[in-house]
PDB file of C-alpha atoms in Angstrom:
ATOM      1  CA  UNK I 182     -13.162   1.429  -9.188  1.00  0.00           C
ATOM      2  CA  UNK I 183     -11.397  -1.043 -11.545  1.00  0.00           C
ATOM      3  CA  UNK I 184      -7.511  -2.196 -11.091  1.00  0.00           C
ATOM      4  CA  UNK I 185      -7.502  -0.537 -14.332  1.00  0.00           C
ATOM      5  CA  UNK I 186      -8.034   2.498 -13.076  1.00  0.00           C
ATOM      6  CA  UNK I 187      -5.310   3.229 -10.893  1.00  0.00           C
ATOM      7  CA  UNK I 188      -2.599   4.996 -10.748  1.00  0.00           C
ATOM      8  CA  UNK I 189       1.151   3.375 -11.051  1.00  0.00           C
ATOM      9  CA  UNK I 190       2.288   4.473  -7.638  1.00  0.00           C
ATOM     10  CA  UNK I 191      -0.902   2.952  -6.175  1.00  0.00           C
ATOM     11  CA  UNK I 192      -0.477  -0.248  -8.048  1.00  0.00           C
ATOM     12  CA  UNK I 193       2.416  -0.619  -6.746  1.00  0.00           C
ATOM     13  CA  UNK I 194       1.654  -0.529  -2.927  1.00  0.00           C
ATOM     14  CA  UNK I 195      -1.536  -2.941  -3.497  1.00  0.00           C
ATOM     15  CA  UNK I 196       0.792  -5.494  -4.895  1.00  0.00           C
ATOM     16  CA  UNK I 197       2.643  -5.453  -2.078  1.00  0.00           C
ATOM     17  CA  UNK I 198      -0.322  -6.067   0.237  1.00  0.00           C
ATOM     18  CA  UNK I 199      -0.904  -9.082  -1.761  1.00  0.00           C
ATOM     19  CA  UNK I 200       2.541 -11.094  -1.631  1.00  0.00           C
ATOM     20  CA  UNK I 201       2.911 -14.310  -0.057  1.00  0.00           C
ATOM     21  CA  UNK I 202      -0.436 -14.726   1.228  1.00  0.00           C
ATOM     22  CA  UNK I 203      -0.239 -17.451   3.735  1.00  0.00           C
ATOM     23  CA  UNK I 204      -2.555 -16.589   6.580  1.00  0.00           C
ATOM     24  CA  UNK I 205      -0.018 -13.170   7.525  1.00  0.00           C
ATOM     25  CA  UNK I 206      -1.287  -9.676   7.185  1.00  0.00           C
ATOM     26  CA  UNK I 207       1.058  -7.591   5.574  1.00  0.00           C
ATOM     27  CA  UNK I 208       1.697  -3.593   6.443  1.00  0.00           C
ATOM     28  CA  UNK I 209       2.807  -1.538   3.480  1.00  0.00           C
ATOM     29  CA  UNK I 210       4.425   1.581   4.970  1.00  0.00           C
ATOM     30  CA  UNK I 211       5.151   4.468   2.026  1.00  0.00           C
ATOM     31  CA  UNK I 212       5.769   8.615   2.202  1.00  0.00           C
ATOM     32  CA  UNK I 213       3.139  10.228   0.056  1.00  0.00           C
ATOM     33  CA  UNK I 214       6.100  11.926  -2.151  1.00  0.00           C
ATOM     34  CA  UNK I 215       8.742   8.777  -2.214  1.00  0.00           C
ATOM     35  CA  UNK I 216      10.511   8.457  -5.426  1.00  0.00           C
ATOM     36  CA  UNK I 217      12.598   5.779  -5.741  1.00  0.00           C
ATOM     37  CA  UNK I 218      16.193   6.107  -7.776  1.00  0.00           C
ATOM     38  CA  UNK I 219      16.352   3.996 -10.840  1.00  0.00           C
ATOM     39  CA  UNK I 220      19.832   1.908  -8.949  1.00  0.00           C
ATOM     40  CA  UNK I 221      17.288   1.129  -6.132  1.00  0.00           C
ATOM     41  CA  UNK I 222      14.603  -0.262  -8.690  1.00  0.00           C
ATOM     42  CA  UNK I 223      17.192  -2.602 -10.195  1.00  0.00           C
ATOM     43  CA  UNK I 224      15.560  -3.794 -13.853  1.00  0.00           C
ATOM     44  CA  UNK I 225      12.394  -2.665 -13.000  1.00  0.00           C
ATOM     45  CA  UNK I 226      10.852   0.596 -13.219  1.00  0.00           C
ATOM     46  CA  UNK I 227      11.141   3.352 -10.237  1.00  0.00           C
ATOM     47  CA  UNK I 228       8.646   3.405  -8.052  1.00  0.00           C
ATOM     48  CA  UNK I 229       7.055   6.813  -7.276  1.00  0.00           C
ATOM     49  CA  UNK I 230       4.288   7.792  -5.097  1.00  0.00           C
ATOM     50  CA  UNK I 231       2.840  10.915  -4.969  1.00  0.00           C
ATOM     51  CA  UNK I 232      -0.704  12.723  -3.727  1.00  0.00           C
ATOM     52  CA  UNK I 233      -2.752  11.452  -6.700  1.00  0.00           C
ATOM     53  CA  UNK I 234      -1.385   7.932  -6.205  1.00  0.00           C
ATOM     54  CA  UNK I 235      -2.806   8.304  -2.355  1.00  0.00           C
ATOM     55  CA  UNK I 236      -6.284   9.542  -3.480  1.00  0.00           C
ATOM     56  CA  UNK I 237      -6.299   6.647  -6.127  1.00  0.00           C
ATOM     57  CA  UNK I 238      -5.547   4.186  -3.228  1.00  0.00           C
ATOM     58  CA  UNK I 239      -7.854   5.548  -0.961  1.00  0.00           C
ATOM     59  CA  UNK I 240     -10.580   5.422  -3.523  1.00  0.00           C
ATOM     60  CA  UNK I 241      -9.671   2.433  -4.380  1.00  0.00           C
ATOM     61  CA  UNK I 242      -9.724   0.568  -0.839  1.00  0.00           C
ATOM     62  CA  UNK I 243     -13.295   2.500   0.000  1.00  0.00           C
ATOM     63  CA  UNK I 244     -15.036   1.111  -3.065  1.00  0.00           C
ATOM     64  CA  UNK I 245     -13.232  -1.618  -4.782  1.00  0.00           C
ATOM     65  CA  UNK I 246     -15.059  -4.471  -6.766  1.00  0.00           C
ATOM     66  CA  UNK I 247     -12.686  -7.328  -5.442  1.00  0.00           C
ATOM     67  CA  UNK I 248     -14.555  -8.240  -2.132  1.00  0.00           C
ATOM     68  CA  UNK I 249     -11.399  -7.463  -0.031  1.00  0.00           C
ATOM     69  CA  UNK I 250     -10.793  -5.193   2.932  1.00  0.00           C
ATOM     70  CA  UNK I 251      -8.046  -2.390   3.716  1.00  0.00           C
ATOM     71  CA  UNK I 252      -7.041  -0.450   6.107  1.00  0.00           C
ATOM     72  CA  UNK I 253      -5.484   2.701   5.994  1.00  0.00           C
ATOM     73  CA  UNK I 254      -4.096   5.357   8.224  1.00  0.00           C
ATOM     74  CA  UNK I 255      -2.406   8.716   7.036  1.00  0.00           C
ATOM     75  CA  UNK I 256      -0.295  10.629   9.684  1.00  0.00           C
ATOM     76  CA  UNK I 257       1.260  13.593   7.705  1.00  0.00           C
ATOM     77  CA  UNK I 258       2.836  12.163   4.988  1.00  0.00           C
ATOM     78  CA  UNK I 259       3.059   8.571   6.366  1.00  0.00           C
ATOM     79  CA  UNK I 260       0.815   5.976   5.094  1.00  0.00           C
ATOM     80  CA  UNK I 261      -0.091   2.404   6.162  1.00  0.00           C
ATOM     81  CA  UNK I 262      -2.101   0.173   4.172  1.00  0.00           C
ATOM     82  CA  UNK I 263      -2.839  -3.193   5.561  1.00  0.00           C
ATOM     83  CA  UNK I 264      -4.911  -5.770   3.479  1.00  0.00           C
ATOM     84  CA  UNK I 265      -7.139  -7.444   5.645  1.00  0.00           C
ATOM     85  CA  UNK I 266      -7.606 -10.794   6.470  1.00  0.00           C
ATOM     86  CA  UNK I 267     -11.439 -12.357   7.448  1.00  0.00           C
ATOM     87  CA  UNK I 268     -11.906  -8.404   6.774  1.00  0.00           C
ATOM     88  CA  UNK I 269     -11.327  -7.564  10.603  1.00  0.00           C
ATOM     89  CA  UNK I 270      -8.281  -4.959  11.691  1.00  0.00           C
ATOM     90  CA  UNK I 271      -6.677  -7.099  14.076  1.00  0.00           C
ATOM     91  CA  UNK I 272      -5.912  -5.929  17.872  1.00  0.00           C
ATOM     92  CA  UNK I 273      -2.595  -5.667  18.733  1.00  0.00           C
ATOM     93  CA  UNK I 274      -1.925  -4.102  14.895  1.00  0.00           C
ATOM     94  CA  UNK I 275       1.224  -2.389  16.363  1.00  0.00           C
ATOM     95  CA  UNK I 276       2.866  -6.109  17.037  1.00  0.00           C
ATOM     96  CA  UNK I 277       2.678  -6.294  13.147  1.00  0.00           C
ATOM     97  CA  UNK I 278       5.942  -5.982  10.963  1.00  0.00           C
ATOM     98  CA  UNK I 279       5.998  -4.148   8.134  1.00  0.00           C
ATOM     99  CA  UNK I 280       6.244  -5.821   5.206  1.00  0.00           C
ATOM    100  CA  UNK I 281       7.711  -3.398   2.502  1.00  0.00           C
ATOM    101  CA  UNK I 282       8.880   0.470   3.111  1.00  0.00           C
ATOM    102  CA  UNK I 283       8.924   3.158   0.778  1.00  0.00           C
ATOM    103  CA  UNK I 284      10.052   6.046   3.298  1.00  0.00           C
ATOM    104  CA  UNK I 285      11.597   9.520   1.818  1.00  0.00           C
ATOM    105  CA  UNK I 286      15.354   9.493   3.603  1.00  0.00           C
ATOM    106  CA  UNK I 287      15.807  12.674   5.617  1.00  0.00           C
TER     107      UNK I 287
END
Protein backbone atom coordinates (compact mmCIF):
# COMPACT_ATOMS: atom_id res chain seq x y z
CA UNK A 1 0.00 0.00 0.00
CA UNK A 2 1.17 3.40 -1.35
CA UNK A 3 0.93 6.87 0.79
CA UNK A 4 -1.22 7.52 -2.07
CA UNK A 5 -3.56 5.35 -1.14
CA UNK A 6 -4.77 6.39 2.05
CA UNK A 7 -7.32 7.84 3.43
CA UNK A 8 -7.23 11.69 4.82
CA UNK A 9 -7.96 10.79 8.39
CA UNK A 10 -5.15 8.20 8.24
CA UNK A 11 -2.75 10.61 6.71
CA UNK A 12 -3.18 12.60 9.17
CA UNK A 13 -2.24 10.39 12.23
CA UNK A 14 0.98 8.98 10.25
CA UNK A 15 2.22 12.49 10.01
CA UNK A 16 2.07 12.85 13.36
CA UNK A 17 4.14 9.73 14.08
CA UNK A 18 6.71 11.28 11.98
CA UNK A 19 7.35 14.87 13.62
CA UNK A 20 10.47 15.83 15.14
CA UNK A 21 12.29 12.74 14.77
CA UNK A 22 15.20 12.99 17.05
CA UNK A 23 15.79 9.59 18.56
CA UNK A 24 11.95 9.89 20.60
CA UNK A 25 9.14 7.58 19.79
CA UNK A 26 6.09 9.31 19.44
CA UNK A 27 2.38 7.86 20.57
CA UNK A 28 -0.48 9.14 18.45
CA UNK A 29 -3.61 8.59 20.56
CA UNK A 30 -7.08 9.21 18.31
CA UNK A 31 -11.06 7.97 18.81
CA UNK A 32 -12.02 6.03 15.74
CA UNK A 33 -15.06 8.67 15.13
CA UNK A 34 -13.13 12.13 16.21
CA UNK A 35 -14.09 15.02 14.14
CA UNK A 36 -12.45 17.94 14.75
CA UNK A 37 -14.42 21.58 14.56
CA UNK A 38 -13.15 23.81 11.87
CA UNK A 39 -12.11 26.73 15.09
CA UNK A 40 -9.94 23.82 16.44
CA UNK A 41 -8.21 23.22 12.93
CA UNK A 42 -7.29 26.91 12.71
CA UNK A 43 -6.34 27.54 8.69
CA UNK A 44 -6.08 24.14 8.05
CA UNK A 45 -8.55 21.64 7.21
CA UNK A 46 -10.59 19.55 10.05
CA UNK A 47 -9.33 16.60 10.87
CA UNK A 48 -11.72 13.60 10.90
CA UNK A 49 -11.21 10.05 11.62
CA UNK A 50 -13.53 7.55 11.13
CA UNK A 51 -13.68 3.41 10.67
CA UNK A 52 -12.37 3.45 7.07
CA UNK A 53 -9.54 5.80 8.07
CA UNK A 54 -8.62 2.92 10.88
CA UNK A 55 -8.74 0.03 8.33
CA UNK A 56 -6.61 2.26 5.91
CA UNK A 57 -4.06 2.70 8.80
CA UNK A 58 -4.04 -0.66 9.80
CA UNK A 59 -3.46 -1.80 6.28
CA UNK A 60 -1.21 0.50 5.88
CA UNK A 61 1.20 -0.23 8.99
CA UNK A 62 0.87 -4.27 8.16
CA UNK A 63 2.16 -3.89 4.62
CA UNK A 64 3.67 -0.61 3.85
CA UNK A 65 6.54 -0.15 1.21
CA UNK A 66 8.57 2.42 3.42
CA UNK A 67 10.72 -0.09 5.51
CA UNK A 68 9.30 1.33 8.82
CA UNK A 69 7.59 -0.30 11.78
CA UNK A 70 4.20 0.50 13.76
CA UNK A 71 2.54 -0.44 16.38
CA UNK A 72 -0.92 -0.39 17.03
CA UNK A 73 -3.40 -1.24 19.69
CA UNK A 74 -7.30 -0.73 19.45
CA UNK A 75 -9.28 -0.85 22.79
CA UNK A 76 -12.93 0.02 21.77
CA UNK A 77 -12.72 3.00 20.04
CA UNK A 78 -9.24 4.08 21.31
CA UNK A 79 -6.32 3.81 19.12
CA UNK A 80 -2.53 4.08 19.61
CA UNK A 81 -0.16 4.14 16.89
CA UNK A 82 3.45 4.34 17.74
CA UNK A 83 6.13 4.53 14.91
CA UNK A 84 8.88 2.50 15.81
CA UNK A 85 12.27 3.14 16.28
CA UNK A 86 15.25 0.24 15.40
CA UNK A 87 11.67 -1.47 14.65
CA UNK A 88 11.45 -2.89 18.35
CA UNK A 89 8.20 -1.89 20.73
CA UNK A 90 10.05 -0.68 23.55
CA UNK A 91 9.45 -2.07 27.30
CA UNK A 92 8.20 0.19 29.57
CA UNK A 93 5.78 1.66 26.47
CA UNK A 94 3.39 2.95 29.23
CA UNK A 95 6.34 5.53 30.51
CA UNK A 96 5.81 7.03 26.95
CA UNK A 97 3.94 10.47 26.47
CA UNK A 98 1.69 10.92 24.00
CA UNK A 99 2.56 12.99 21.47
CA UNK A 100 -0.71 14.31 19.76
CA UNK A 101 -4.54 13.45 20.89
CA UNK A 102 -7.47 13.34 18.88
CA UNK A 103 -10.02 12.07 21.68
CA UNK A 104 -14.03 12.53 21.11
CA UNK A 105 -14.99 14.89 24.40
CA UNK A 106 -17.67 13.16 26.45
Amino acid sequence: MEWSDLTEGAKAVLEQTRNIKNDKIQIVEFDVGFTQDSETAGNMDPISIQEEDYQSLKQFTQDNEYGEKYHMARNKNTVKIILLEKGKIPDNLSEIPVFREYKVEQ
